[in-house]
Amino acid sequence: MITWIQSGVVVDPVRCVQEELDLIIERGKIKQILPWGEFGEKSPQVRIINASGRLVVPGLIDMHVHLREPGHEYKETIASGAKAGAKGGFTALACMPNTEPSNDCRSVTEFILEQARRAGFARIYPVAAITKGQKGEMLTEFGDLRKAGAVAVSDDGFSVVNSEVMRRALEYARYHGLMVISHSEDRNLSNGGVMHEGVVSTRIGLKGIPAASEEIIVFREISLSTLTGCPVHIAHVSTAGSVELIRRAKEKGIPVTAETAPHYFSLDHSKVVGYDTNAKMNPPLRTPEDVEAIKKGLSEGVIDAIATDHAPHSPLEKELEFDKAAFGIIGLETALPLTLKLVQSGVLDLPEAIGKLSLNPAKILGVQGGRLETGASADLALIDPEYEYELREEDILSRSRNSPWIGETLKGRNELTMVEGKIVWEKDA
Amino acid sequence: MSKFGHKDLFGMGQLSVRDIQLILDTAESLKEISERDIKKVPTLRGKSVVNFFYEPSTRTRTSFEMAAKRLSADTVSLSVSTSSMVKGETLIDTARNIQAMNPDLIVLRHSSSGAPQLLAREVKACVINAGDGINEHPTQALLDLFTIREKKGKIEGLKVVITGDISHSRVARSDIIGLTKMGAEVTVSGPPTMIPPGIEDFGVQVVHDPAEAVKEKDVVMMLRIQLERQGKALFPGLREYAVFFGLNREVLKQAKKDAIVMHPGPINRGVEITDDVADGPQSVILDQVTNGVAVRMAVMYLLMGGTKE
């Protein structure tokens, strides 16, 4: 059967354009791309999807999520997370290894991929641990993990404290074709902190996490990348100082890439006033100046990708005193409208924004996707950029509801998600 | 007659100058009750007050309990060792259970900043913050304001210095907010490791050297140094702290002749304050404790719908 996506505006992050094009899909692949009105075939064998007034974008790729399986299925499963992702327009998710047990060996990676295959909805790319048990001591078996299907390694949630271990990880990972993703945090400096250290933490009496605790490790990773010539990817950049360090490294040609999360360009530390635990994440929400620097970093290409750091937690971890609550918020179902806001405010143009959510993470991880071109797999999303709605708790598909945007009005919604030509999610008629 | 427009007391930040004046005036009229032979009025008869202390406290808990009893309320005290918290119950669950017994007022002391707000969301009873984490301790600030006004006749225009671990002190935070609201000129002092970032935003001056900071002050307020912090990154040890940041007679000479010396207690004699100063003629430390009962009576009375004639 042929699928004809008709009269949509196709956003192409490769050529950085948006054009009035039809897509013809057959056997899971994009068979033809042609201007409106040129495709004439009409037969019962052609399924028509009317995309008039919609954007047709490459399936979004979230390079940083926590799917909680195995071990914390009450927060999220691979199936529920992938479904939430599909709703948000994501066709691929890279899941972090801090599960229980952590993804530090072949059998866990294989289990994740098996669960993903059963679930459908989205492609799942496991990110394995850098060190056994994410303890920062012994390297995991990168070769074996790569063979099993891991695309990157990270001790996300922790920095690899020992610089020698991190250096060897970079060297060994490159040999096996794995990207190393750094959660950059000097725990001695941030220890016990629960929000950004600054005027707000002083005012409301919470222990602070200084910006320097992130920047020290960002600088170390850049130094190690310089030393070894190996690429490194900085996860969830949150401070102006980190943006500046990465900018300078890129200018010197050091192979560093970076991502930020929607909350770091949408919210600042004043959100914590009132002790809402859905404003608690690590790294923490920073100052308005940091938010501006993150936007500038995105606009100037210093920050390559937008990833959600989707971190589902149940009320057991969140309905607590602020300092006792877990870090993190869900993000798969809000990333698209929050990123489109950057387009509305002129920070990014549309193909750039979509590129940061698809093509760029694909390139960093070395996976397919991010391209709508003849022969490519038909992984795509259909977006109504004008649709406004209130985010309601009952509409959230993730198993967890820890979002600071519940009750807020969002603009822009995914209406249909397709993986390999198959519709995996579609809005209610 | 003016009504008090608050159901809960979380911190000094929520109070207006008029609110503070109302509390202090009410406390002044209630103070006399504690000096009678029969120290009891029927004002809160039939009301139940739960003193809920997640952190050890002697002075504050006793003070609240005495205040409630002198107003004829029925009081129950829960502390960490007797509550289900040791059995792993969450604050919200404990709150719901207490609410199910329908108390009128809950006094909460908790190690987490913001815990009183969390509790108040779950209960119908009035909530008084008796100290939350490193955030606020409003009744301490109110009794400090009361004591200053009693001794000096006013608060506005006075020069006050607060010395110690400003970063980790809820007393300092509440006092700074209350004092600046009432028009006092506040200086904070202590080692740089104990001064939080952005403290100037509270409208205070930072002077690290204690002798310099004390100069020409009307009120010298010392904070308790938490012994468990010694030897860590904040300060190397008690001896050094006493030498460089403690209040002794020599340092006190820099203040105005009629300056008063305050301390929220419990004091570490020989660390932040020497014996002769703590027990000396300028010390009002025990007056603070006395006034604490009156101020807490006033807060309970006003929160539960009382008016001041």
XYZ file of C-alpha atoms in Angstrom:
738
model
C 0.000 0.000 0.000
C 1.015 3.552 -0.727
C 0.575 6.391 1.745
C 0.214 9.895 0.354
C 0.876 12.721 2.821
C -0.873 15.479 1.000
C -0.591 19.270 1.062
C 1.680 19.606 4.048
C 4.607 21.932 4.603
C 7.683 19.736 4.792
C 10.400 20.928 7.154
C 13.858 19.817 6.097
C 16.622 20.407 8.666
C 19.263 19.118 6.234
C 18.800 21.906 3.723
C 17.260 24.223 6.305
C 14.098 24.877 4.327
C 10.352 24.417 4.594
C 8.521 23.647 1.357
C 5.047 22.820 0.096
C 5.550 19.162 -0.717
C 3.731 15.862 -0.808
C 5.352 12.690 0.487
C 4.720 9.302 -1.018
C 5.491 6.409 1.281
C 5.753 2.795 0.319
C 7.053 -0.217 2.243
C 8.097 1.928 5.156
C 10.271 4.228 3.096
C 9.869 7.624 1.512
C 9.471 6.787 -2.164
C 8.876 10.188 -3.679
C 8.892 13.809 -2.657
C 7.125 16.138 -5.025
C 5.404 19.525 -5.164
C 1.716 19.827 -4.306
C -0.566 18.667 -7.085
C 1.946 16.611 -9.015
C 1.033 13.214 -7.646
C -2.025 12.005 -9.522
C -2.389 8.358 -8.670
C -5.799 7.678 -7.184
C -6.681 4.131 -6.379
C -8.057 2.245 -3.404
C -4.447 1.235 -2.858
C -3.526 4.800 -1.855
C -4.138 5.924 1.689
C -4.352 9.703 1.817
C -3.332 11.654 4.910
C -4.453 15.238 4.615
C -1.663 17.421 5.986
C -3.116 20.736 4.943
C -2.142 23.432 7.437
C 0.255 21.004 9.075
C 4.013 20.736 9.266
C 5.547 17.457 8.185
C 8.776 16.973 10.126
C 11.301 14.183 10.513
C 10.424 12.003 13.496
C 11.819 13.695 16.585
C 14.742 12.047 18.345
C 15.192 12.512 22.082
C 18.752 11.674 22.956
C 18.237 11.816 26.724
C 15.357 10.069 28.493
C 14.884 7.864 31.527
C 12.511 4.994 30.850
C 12.942 3.407 34.307
C 12.749 -0.172 33.060
C 14.082 -2.477 34.364
C 13.540 -1.769 38.044
C 11.229 1.194 38.462
C 8.263 0.212 36.341
C 5.872 2.043 38.674
C 7.356 5.292 37.343
C 7.569 4.382 33.667
C 8.055 1.417 31.400
C 9.687 1.256 28.030
C 6.194 0.861 26.557
C 4.606 3.782 28.427
C 7.609 6.003 27.790
C 7.718 5.131 24.106
C 3.992 5.824 23.832
C 4.359 9.181 25.566
C 7.191 9.886 23.157
C 5.090 8.940 20.140
C 2.405 11.321 21.343
C 4.998 14.067 21.624
C 6.219 13.473 18.048
C 9.250 11.368 18.944
C 10.083 8.354 16.848
C 13.310 7.526 18.676
C 14.482 7.749 22.265
C 17.921 7.199 23.752
C 17.453 5.860 27.266
C 19.907 6.409 30.078
C 21.412 3.514 32.024
C 20.388 4.418 35.585
C 17.879 1.616 35.870
C 17.953 -1.201 38.400
C 20.073 -3.069 37.585
C 21.854 -0.375 35.667
C 22.475 -0.949 31.986
C 26.116 -1.914 32.354
C 26.140 -5.253 30.566
C 24.928 -6.922 27.416
C 21.964 -8.710 29.001
C 20.359 -5.489 30.229
C 20.862 -3.805 26.853
C 19.290 -6.792 25.142
C 16.386 -6.800 27.586
C 15.715 -3.113 26.884
C 15.729 -3.710 23.140
C 13.446 -6.714 23.484
C 10.943 -4.698 25.549
C 11.164 -1.908 22.979
C 10.429 -4.318 20.144
C 7.377 -5.626 21.978
C 6.137 -2.126 22.733
C 6.436 -0.636 19.259
C 5.736 3.109 19.207
C 9.342 4.306 18.908
C 12.882 3.237 18.221
C 14.793 2.800 21.443
C 18.530 3.400 21.572
C 20.064 2.184 24.822
C 22.785 4.285 26.377
C 24.955 1.999 28.475
C 26.880 2.889 31.611
C 30.490 4.054 31.342
C 31.441 2.220 34.507
C 30.109 -0.892 36.207
C 27.139 -0.001 38.384
C 27.804 3.647 37.442
C 30.273 3.657 40.302
C 32.974 5.498 38.395
C 35.584 2.764 38.816
C 35.735 -0.002 36.195
C 34.843 0.501 32.548
C 31.963 -1.570 31.243
C 32.426 -3.863 28.239
C 32.020 -1.247 25.517
C 32.562 -3.692 22.669
C 29.996 -6.149 23.912
C 27.517 -3.366 24.654
C 27.985 -1.889 21.210
C 27.351 -5.270 19.639
C 24.207 -5.690 21.711
C 22.851 -2.381 20.415
C 24.037 0.402 22.723
C 24.704 3.661 20.846
C 26.490 5.633 23.542
C 27.794 5.417 27.086
C 27.067 7.673 30.032
C 27.040 7.499 33.814
C 24.156 9.979 33.692
C 23.147 11.154 37.125
C 26.766 11.104 38.136
C 29.980 12.468 36.747
C 32.854 10.069 36.388
C 34.807 11.532 39.287
C 38.166 10.008 38.388
C 39.614 11.922 35.434
C 41.836 9.010 34.464
C 38.786 6.749 34.124
C 37.023 9.388 32.021
C 40.061 9.782 29.787
C 40.253 6.047 29.134
C 36.500 5.923 28.539
C 36.805 8.535 25.790
C 39.677 6.669 24.141
C 38.095 3.257 24.371
C 34.609 4.426 23.361
C 35.854 6.019 20.151
C 37.441 2.739 19.103
C 34.067 1.030 19.482
C 32.108 3.843 17.863
C 30.255 4.871 21.007
C 29.603 8.485 21.940
C 30.447 9.403 25.544
C 27.789 11.565 27.168
C 28.863 13.525 30.219
C 26.596 14.438 33.102
C 28.790 17.299 34.262
C 28.647 17.883 37.977
C 31.282 18.230 40.673
C 29.439 16.489 43.473
C 31.761 17.781 46.158
C 30.708 21.270 45.213
C 27.007 20.572 44.680
C 26.706 18.125 47.563
C 23.438 18.562 49.403
C 22.250 21.336 47.103
C 18.689 21.177 45.846
C 18.409 24.280 43.639
C 20.600 26.838 41.918
C 22.814 28.740 44.366
C 21.907 32.399 44.072
C 19.582 35.104 45.294
C 16.532 32.841 45.252
C 18.140 30.006 47.237
C 19.265 32.592 49.779
C 15.802 34.109 49.943
C 13.847 30.872 50.411
C 16.400 29.015 52.482
C 17.355 26.084 50.296
C 20.851 24.729 49.843
C 22.320 25.816 46.548
C 24.130 24.111 43.679
C 26.573 26.651 42.246
C 26.913 27.045 38.484
C 30.602 26.226 38.925
C 29.795 22.627 39.880
C 28.649 22.091 36.279
C 31.267 24.267 34.607
C 34.254 22.641 36.328
C 33.384 19.275 34.807
C 32.425 20.751 31.419
C 35.898 22.260 31.357
C 37.463 18.939 32.375
C 35.639 17.065 29.610
C 36.799 19.633 27.078
C 40.377 19.272 28.371
C 40.180 15.493 28.085
C 38.734 15.769 24.602
C 41.625 18.061 23.685
C 44.117 15.639 25.193
C 42.745 12.553 23.471
C 41.179 14.004 20.346
C 38.084 11.970 21.170
C 34.563 13.358 20.931
C 32.509 14.062 24.020
C 28.903 15.157 24.392
C 27.798 17.402 27.251
C 24.337 16.562 28.568
C 21.761 19.068 29.832
C 23.758 22.293 29.673
C 22.220 24.777 32.092
C 24.636 27.660 32.683
C 25.962 30.633 30.742
C 29.485 29.602 31.757
C 29.086 26.147 30.213
C 27.804 27.688 26.976
C 30.865 29.927 26.890
C 33.275 27.021 27.509
C 31.662 24.948 24.758
C 31.639 27.907 22.372
C 35.384 28.396 22.799
C 36.081 24.677 22.475
C 34.119 24.526 19.234
C 35.965 27.544 17.881
C 39.199 25.657 18.477
C 37.835 22.619 16.669
C 37.641 20.384 19.723
C 35.071 17.623 19.009
C 32.551 18.569 21.679
C 28.780 18.610 21.220
C 26.076 19.663 23.632
C 22.411 19.423 24.435
C 20.083 21.377 26.655
C 16.578 20.612 27.897
C 13.417 22.669 27.312
C 13.186 23.664 30.983
C 16.582 25.351 30.827
C 15.414 27.749 28.123
C 11.867 28.113 29.477
C 12.110 28.504 33.258
C 14.430 30.111 35.787
C 15.113 29.568 39.480
C 12.281 31.875 40.585
C 9.983 28.942 39.718
C 11.209 27.243 42.921
C 9.638 29.925 45.145
C 6.682 28.121 46.716
C 8.701 24.904 46.946
C 7.050 23.189 43.965
C 8.975 19.919 43.635
C 8.207 19.937 39.895
C 10.680 22.796 39.698
C 13.398 20.553 41.127
C 15.798 19.014 38.661
C 19.510 18.358 38.309
C 21.116 20.485 37.017
C 18.767 22.996 38.616
C 16.843 25.840 36.992
C 19.299 28.724 36.811
C 19.068 32.524 36.595
C 17.272 34.523 33.877
C 20.733 35.432 32.512
C 21.556 31.743 32.139
C 18.247 31.184 30.343
C 19.162 33.931 27.867
C 22.628 32.434 27.375
C 21.117 29.010 26.672
C 18.842 30.554 24.039
C 21.777 32.371 22.492
C 23.789 29.154 22.546
C 20.984 27.375 20.726
C 20.607 30.152 18.195
C 24.346 30.329 17.483
C 24.728 26.590 17.182
C 26.878 26.195 20.303
C 24.194 23.888 21.664
C 23.496 21.248 19.029
C 20.514 19.428 20.399
C 17.412 19.727 22.547
C 16.776 16.659 24.701
C 14.127 16.353 27.373
C 15.943 14.564 30.222
C 12.482 13.003 30.667
C 12.656 11.841 34.293
C 9.416 10.259 35.486
C 8.818 10.130 39.228
C 5.732 9.087 41.151
C 4.130 11.038 44.010
C 6.189 8.807 46.317
C 9.286 10.706 45.224
C 7.698 14.077 44.516
C 5.005 14.800 47.131
C 7.587 15.420 49.780
C 9.480 18.215 51.440
C 11.438 20.013 48.710
C 14.875 18.900 49.873
C 13.732 15.280 50.133
C 12.003 15.105 46.741
C 13.662 13.473 43.738
C 15.249 15.530 40.983
C 13.662 15.602 37.532
C 10.553 16.210 35.448
C 8.877 14.484 32.539
C 9.349 16.132 29.165
C 8.339 13.992 26.201
C 4.860 15.489 25.873
C 5.908 19.126 26.232
C 9.220 19.372 24.361
C 7.664 20.192 21.007
C 5.467 23.146 22.034
C 8.248 24.538 24.244
C 10.722 24.346 21.363
C 8.213 25.889 18.942
C 8.029 28.810 21.343
C 11.652 29.512 20.460
C 10.545 29.740 16.835
C 7.685 32.095 17.702
C 10.063 34.342 19.637
C 12.625 34.334 16.833
C 15.423 32.484 18.653
C 15.468 29.689 16.067
C 13.940 29.314 12.645
C 11.704 26.324 12.168
C 14.137 23.997 10.348
C 16.824 24.780 12.960
C 14.455 23.992 15.797
C 13.373 20.718 14.219
C 17.017 19.916 13.469
C 17.907 20.229 17.151
C 15.158 17.744 17.902
C 16.000 15.269 15.140
C 18.909 15.579 12.711
C 21.494 16.804 15.206
C 20.894 14.165 17.872
C 20.907 11.517 15.116
C 24.312 12.724 13.958
C 25.717 12.866 17.488
C 24.552 9.336 18.271
C 25.394 8.016 14.807
C 21.895 6.717 14.190
C 19.515 7.121 11.276
C 16.805 9.733 11.150
C 16.367 13.466 10.971
C 16.035 13.399 7.197
C 13.007 13.478 4.956
C 14.539 12.346 1.667
C 13.865 9.729 -0.940
C 14.890 6.323 0.318
C 14.883 7.309 3.989
C 12.777 5.401 6.479
C 9.363 7.045 6.858
C 9.817 8.223 10.445
C 7.904 11.458 10.740
C 5.458 13.599 12.658
C 2.592 15.820 11.597
C 2.374 18.997 13.600
C -0.294 21.647 13.987
C 1.856 24.598 15.080
C -1.106 26.863 15.823
C -3.147 24.579 18.079
C -3.442 25.940 21.619
C -4.432 23.819 24.561
C -4.146 23.487 28.293
C -1.935 20.636 29.487
C -4.161 18.530 31.694
C -2.885 15.875 34.050
C -5.336 13.288 32.718
C -4.053 13.727 29.165
C -0.501 12.736 30.035
C 0.445 9.315 28.690
C 3.599 8.901 30.726
C 3.045 6.854 33.870
C 4.246 9.825 35.890
C 2.790 13.322 36.058
C 5.685 15.345 37.375
C 5.485 18.292 35.024
C 5.640 21.979 35.913
C 3.480 22.737 32.866
C 0.301 21.068 34.065
C -2.429 23.705 33.870
C -0.381 25.874 31.497
C -1.410 26.772 27.973
C 0.832 25.352 25.272
C 0.894 26.132 21.576
C 1.724 23.538 18.946
C 0.757 19.906 18.984
C 1.803 16.711 17.289
C -1.154 15.062 15.555
C 0.329 11.948 14.013
C 3.511 9.965 14.421
C 4.814 7.449 11.941
C 7.658 4.979 12.350
C 8.780 3.121 9.247
C 5.566 4.099 7.494
C 3.367 2.762 10.299
C 1.151 5.144 12.240
C 2.125 4.632 15.890
C 0.152 7.506 17.321
C -2.689 9.654 16.097
C -4.734 12.312 17.895
C -8.352 11.522 18.660
C -10.556 12.617 15.774
C -10.490 46.792 66.022
C -8.408 45.291 63.295
C -8.542 41.712 62.210
C -5.454 39.661 61.386
C -5.731 38.502 57.790
C -3.693 35.297 57.920
C -4.602 31.676 58.529
C -1.017 30.479 58.778
C 2.291 31.975 59.795
C 5.016 30.662 57.478
C 7.494 33.482 57.701
C 8.201 37.157 58.182
C 8.048 37.608 54.423
C 4.254 37.359 54.422
C 3.689 39.963 57.165
C 3.102 43.664 56.577
C 4.378 46.355 58.918
C 0.835 46.654 60.276
C 0.642 42.890 60.874
C 3.888 42.991 62.814
C 2.746 45.964 64.867
C -0.518 44.209 65.636
C 1.320 41.099 66.845
C 3.706 43.123 69.006
C 0.878 45.219 70.486
C -1.155 42.098 71.196
C 1.861 40.443 72.806
C 2.351 43.490 74.981
C -1.162 43.225 76.353
C -0.831 39.464 76.857
C 2.575 39.583 78.531
C 1.040 40.560 81.853
C -0.837 37.234 82.062
C 2.438 35.398 82.613
C 3.179 37.639 85.590
C -0.059 36.823 87.415
C -0.470 34.272 90.176
C -2.981 32.406 88.099
C -1.399 32.387 84.664
C -4.369 31.469 82.565
C -7.091 33.138 80.528
C -9.973 31.315 78.838
C -9.357 32.763 75.368
C -8.652 29.510 73.524
C -10.694 27.185 75.694
C -11.893 24.179 73.717
C -9.249 24.619 71.017
C -6.619 21.983 70.394
C -3.044 22.754 69.526
C -0.601 20.172 68.197
C 3.084 20.867 68.720
C 4.734 18.902 65.990
C 8.514 18.831 66.272
C 10.526 16.936 63.688
C 13.711 18.403 65.095
C 14.886 18.471 68.672
C 13.987 21.669 70.488
C 13.597 22.540 74.128
C 13.099 26.258 74.306
C 10.770 26.755 71.356
C 8.594 23.769 72.111
C 8.245 24.622 75.782
C 7.503 28.216 74.879
C 4.730 27.269 72.443
C 3.293 24.779 74.886
C 3.246 27.282 77.703
C 1.722 29.923 75.452
C -1.081 27.581 74.397
C -1.754 26.470 77.963
C -1.879 30.027 79.282
C -4.606 30.653 76.702
C -6.418 27.498 77.943
C -5.970 25.497 74.727
C -5.490 21.738 74.945
C -2.024 20.802 73.747
C -0.413 17.665 72.423
C 3.273 17.372 71.641
C 4.704 15.105 68.995
C 8.408 14.769 68.499
C 10.534 12.755 66.109
C 10.968 9.886 68.531
C 7.243 9.563 69.281
C 5.821 10.190 65.809
C 5.332 7.725 62.991
C 7.994 9.549 61.051
C 10.502 7.090 62.447
C 8.329 4.375 60.909
C 8.739 5.981 57.514
C 5.444 7.832 57.235
C 5.593 10.851 54.939
C 4.865 14.352 56.175
C 1.727 14.481 54.044
C 0.381 11.230 55.482
C 1.139 12.293 59.022
C -0.580 15.600 58.294
C -3.695 13.885 56.965
C -3.852 11.706 60.040
C -3.515 14.637 62.375
C -6.146 16.514 60.372
C -8.478 13.563 60.783
C -8.452 14.324 64.514
C -9.506 17.884 63.753
C -7.041 20.087 65.612
C -7.334 23.880 65.418
C -3.687 24.767 65.214
C -0.479 22.966 64.349
C 2.933 24.249 65.334
C 5.569 22.694 63.082
C 9.315 22.494 63.479
C 10.919 20.692 60.547
C 14.363 20.244 59.023
C 13.122 20.916 55.463
C 12.620 24.446 54.195
C 9.042 24.880 52.971
C 7.633 22.009 55.080
C 4.983 24.260 56.752
C 3.580 25.227 53.338
C 3.383 21.549 52.388
C 1.596 20.766 55.666
C -0.833 23.685 55.304
C -1.896 22.394 51.890
C -3.144 19.224 53.555
C -4.808 20.479 56.730
C -7.631 22.816 57.674
C -5.949 23.806 60.927
C -3.874 26.977 61.204
C -0.149 26.306 60.841
C 2.631 28.125 62.638
C 6.168 27.663 61.429
C 8.384 27.050 64.444
C 11.474 26.844 62.241
C 11.803 25.204 58.805
C 15.207 24.074 57.599
C 17.394 27.071 56.926
C 14.448 29.163 55.777
C 12.525 30.999 58.503
C 11.731 31.057 62.199
C 9.170 33.849 62.369
C 8.165 33.677 66.037
C 11.834 34.032 66.988
C 12.074 37.178 64.870
C 8.847 38.510 66.393
C 10.098 37.959 69.930
C 13.364 39.631 68.977
C 11.468 42.622 67.588
C 9.331 42.697 70.713
C 12.392 42.647 72.952
C 14.127 45.376 70.973
C 11.021 47.563 71.061
C 10.628 46.942 74.781
C 14.232 47.844 75.564
C 14.739 50.639 73.075
C 11.240 52.047 72.751
C 11.349 51.721 68.980
C 12.761 49.702 66.110
C 12.881 52.185 63.276
C 16.268 53.795 62.771
C 18.142 51.431 65.096
C 21.432 49.955 63.961
C 21.525 46.187 64.353
C 24.320 43.719 63.675
C 23.755 39.981 63.307
C 26.905 37.853 63.519
C 27.368 34.169 62.784
C 26.415 31.543 60.231
C 23.998 33.648 58.204
C 23.867 31.007 55.427
C 22.428 28.281 57.581
C 20.403 30.356 60.024
C 16.638 30.589 59.775
C 16.746 32.991 62.716
C 18.975 35.354 60.752
C 16.711 35.197 57.704
C 13.560 35.973 59.681
C 15.251 38.674 61.745
C 16.691 40.350 58.666
C 13.286 40.425 56.959
C 11.486 41.625 60.097
C 14.043 44.235 61.112
C 14.400 45.777 57.648
C 10.607 45.861 57.288
C 10.360 47.763 60.561
C 12.939 50.276 59.427
C 16.053 49.125 61.266
C 19.452 49.319 59.613
C 20.891 45.806 59.502
C 24.485 44.674 59.144
C 25.430 41.013 58.899
C 28.813 39.702 59.890
C 30.775 36.484 60.042
C 33.346 34.543 58.060
C 32.839 34.746 54.280
C 32.040 31.022 54.210
C 28.900 31.752 56.211
C 27.506 34.679 54.222
C 25.125 33.488 51.479
C 25.221 34.854 47.917
C 22.866 37.720 47.204
C 22.276 38.582 50.878
C 22.580 42.273 49.930
C 19.233 41.870 48.163
C 17.641 41.767 51.604
C 18.760 45.356 52.100
C 21.566 44.558 54.532
C 25.201 45.536 54.671
C 27.927 42.898 54.905
C 30.919 43.606 57.166
C 33.036 40.540 57.807
C 35.214 41.889 60.639
C 33.124 41.599 63.816
C 34.731 44.526 65.657
C 34.142 46.736 62.666
C 30.610 45.381 62.283
C 29.710 46.067 65.916
C 30.790 49.713 65.780
C 28.079 52.184 66.858
C 25.361 49.546 66.933
C 22.270 49.680 69.158
C 21.678 45.939 69.003
C 24.280 43.163 68.809
C 22.768 39.823 67.929
C 24.934 36.707 67.998
C 23.937 33.447 66.338
C 24.623 29.985 67.624
C 27.486 28.237 65.917
C 26.466 24.720 65.078
C 29.185 22.573 66.554
C 28.653 19.806 64.012
C 29.887 22.123 61.270
C 33.347 22.572 62.786
C 36.310 21.054 61.026
C 34.417 20.970 57.740
C 34.808 23.502 54.986
C 32.829 26.270 56.746
C 35.281 26.897 59.550
C 38.339 25.122 60.858
C 37.460 24.969 64.537
C 35.811 26.506 67.563
C 38.964 28.036 69.008
C 39.691 29.959 65.853
C 36.059 31.003 65.533
C 35.996 32.332 69.095
C 39.189 34.323 68.512
C 38.183 35.897 65.211
C 34.385 36.079 65.311
C 33.269 35.675 68.927
C 31.758 38.502 70.950
C 33.769 39.488 74.008
C 33.914 42.581 76.192
C 36.596 44.209 74.058
C 34.610 43.848 70.864
C 31.397 44.946 72.564
C 33.057 48.233 73.580
C 32.866 49.253 69.938
C 29.066 49.244 70.103
C 27.003 52.083 71.571
C 27.271 52.325 75.350
C 23.640 51.352 75.821
C 23.682 48.595 73.197
C 21.801 45.413 74.014
C 23.188 41.920 73.366
C 20.868 39.248 72.031
C 21.158 35.549 71.240
C 18.413 33.140 70.135
C 19.909 30.339 72.222
C 21.082 27.837 73.046
C 24.381 29.616 73.557
C 27.812 28.081 73.225
C 29.619 29.822 76.035
C 33.133 30.759 75.057
C 32.500 30.232 71.343
C 30.306 32.908 69.783
C 29.919 34.759 73.065
C 31.949 34.935 76.260
C 30.426 34.318 79.694
C 30.879 37.837 80.907
C 28.988 39.246 77.927
C 26.249 36.611 77.940
C 25.595 37.211 81.643
C 26.549 40.879 81.620
C 24.410 43.972 82.120
C 23.824 44.520 78.414
C 22.527 40.997 77.792
C 18.782 40.615 77.227
C 19.011 36.935 76.355
C 16.653 35.786 79.101
C 14.195 38.610 78.375
C 13.975 37.177 74.873
C 12.886 33.863 76.334
C 10.295 35.515 78.574
C 8.916 37.529 75.685
C 8.778 34.446 73.510
C 5.799 33.156 75.457
C 3.869 36.416 75.095
C 4.626 36.696 71.388
C 3.540 33.112 70.745
C 0.356 33.689 72.709
C -0.322 36.688 70.492
C 0.322 34.767 67.264
C -1.933 31.875 68.298
C -4.650 34.237 69.415
C -4.561 36.289 66.211
C -4.399 33.315 63.834
C -7.416 31.763 65.495
C -9.485 34.770 64.669
C -8.839 37.001 67.635
C -8.956 40.753 67.341
C -7.157 43.360 69.282
C -9.328 45.783 71.122
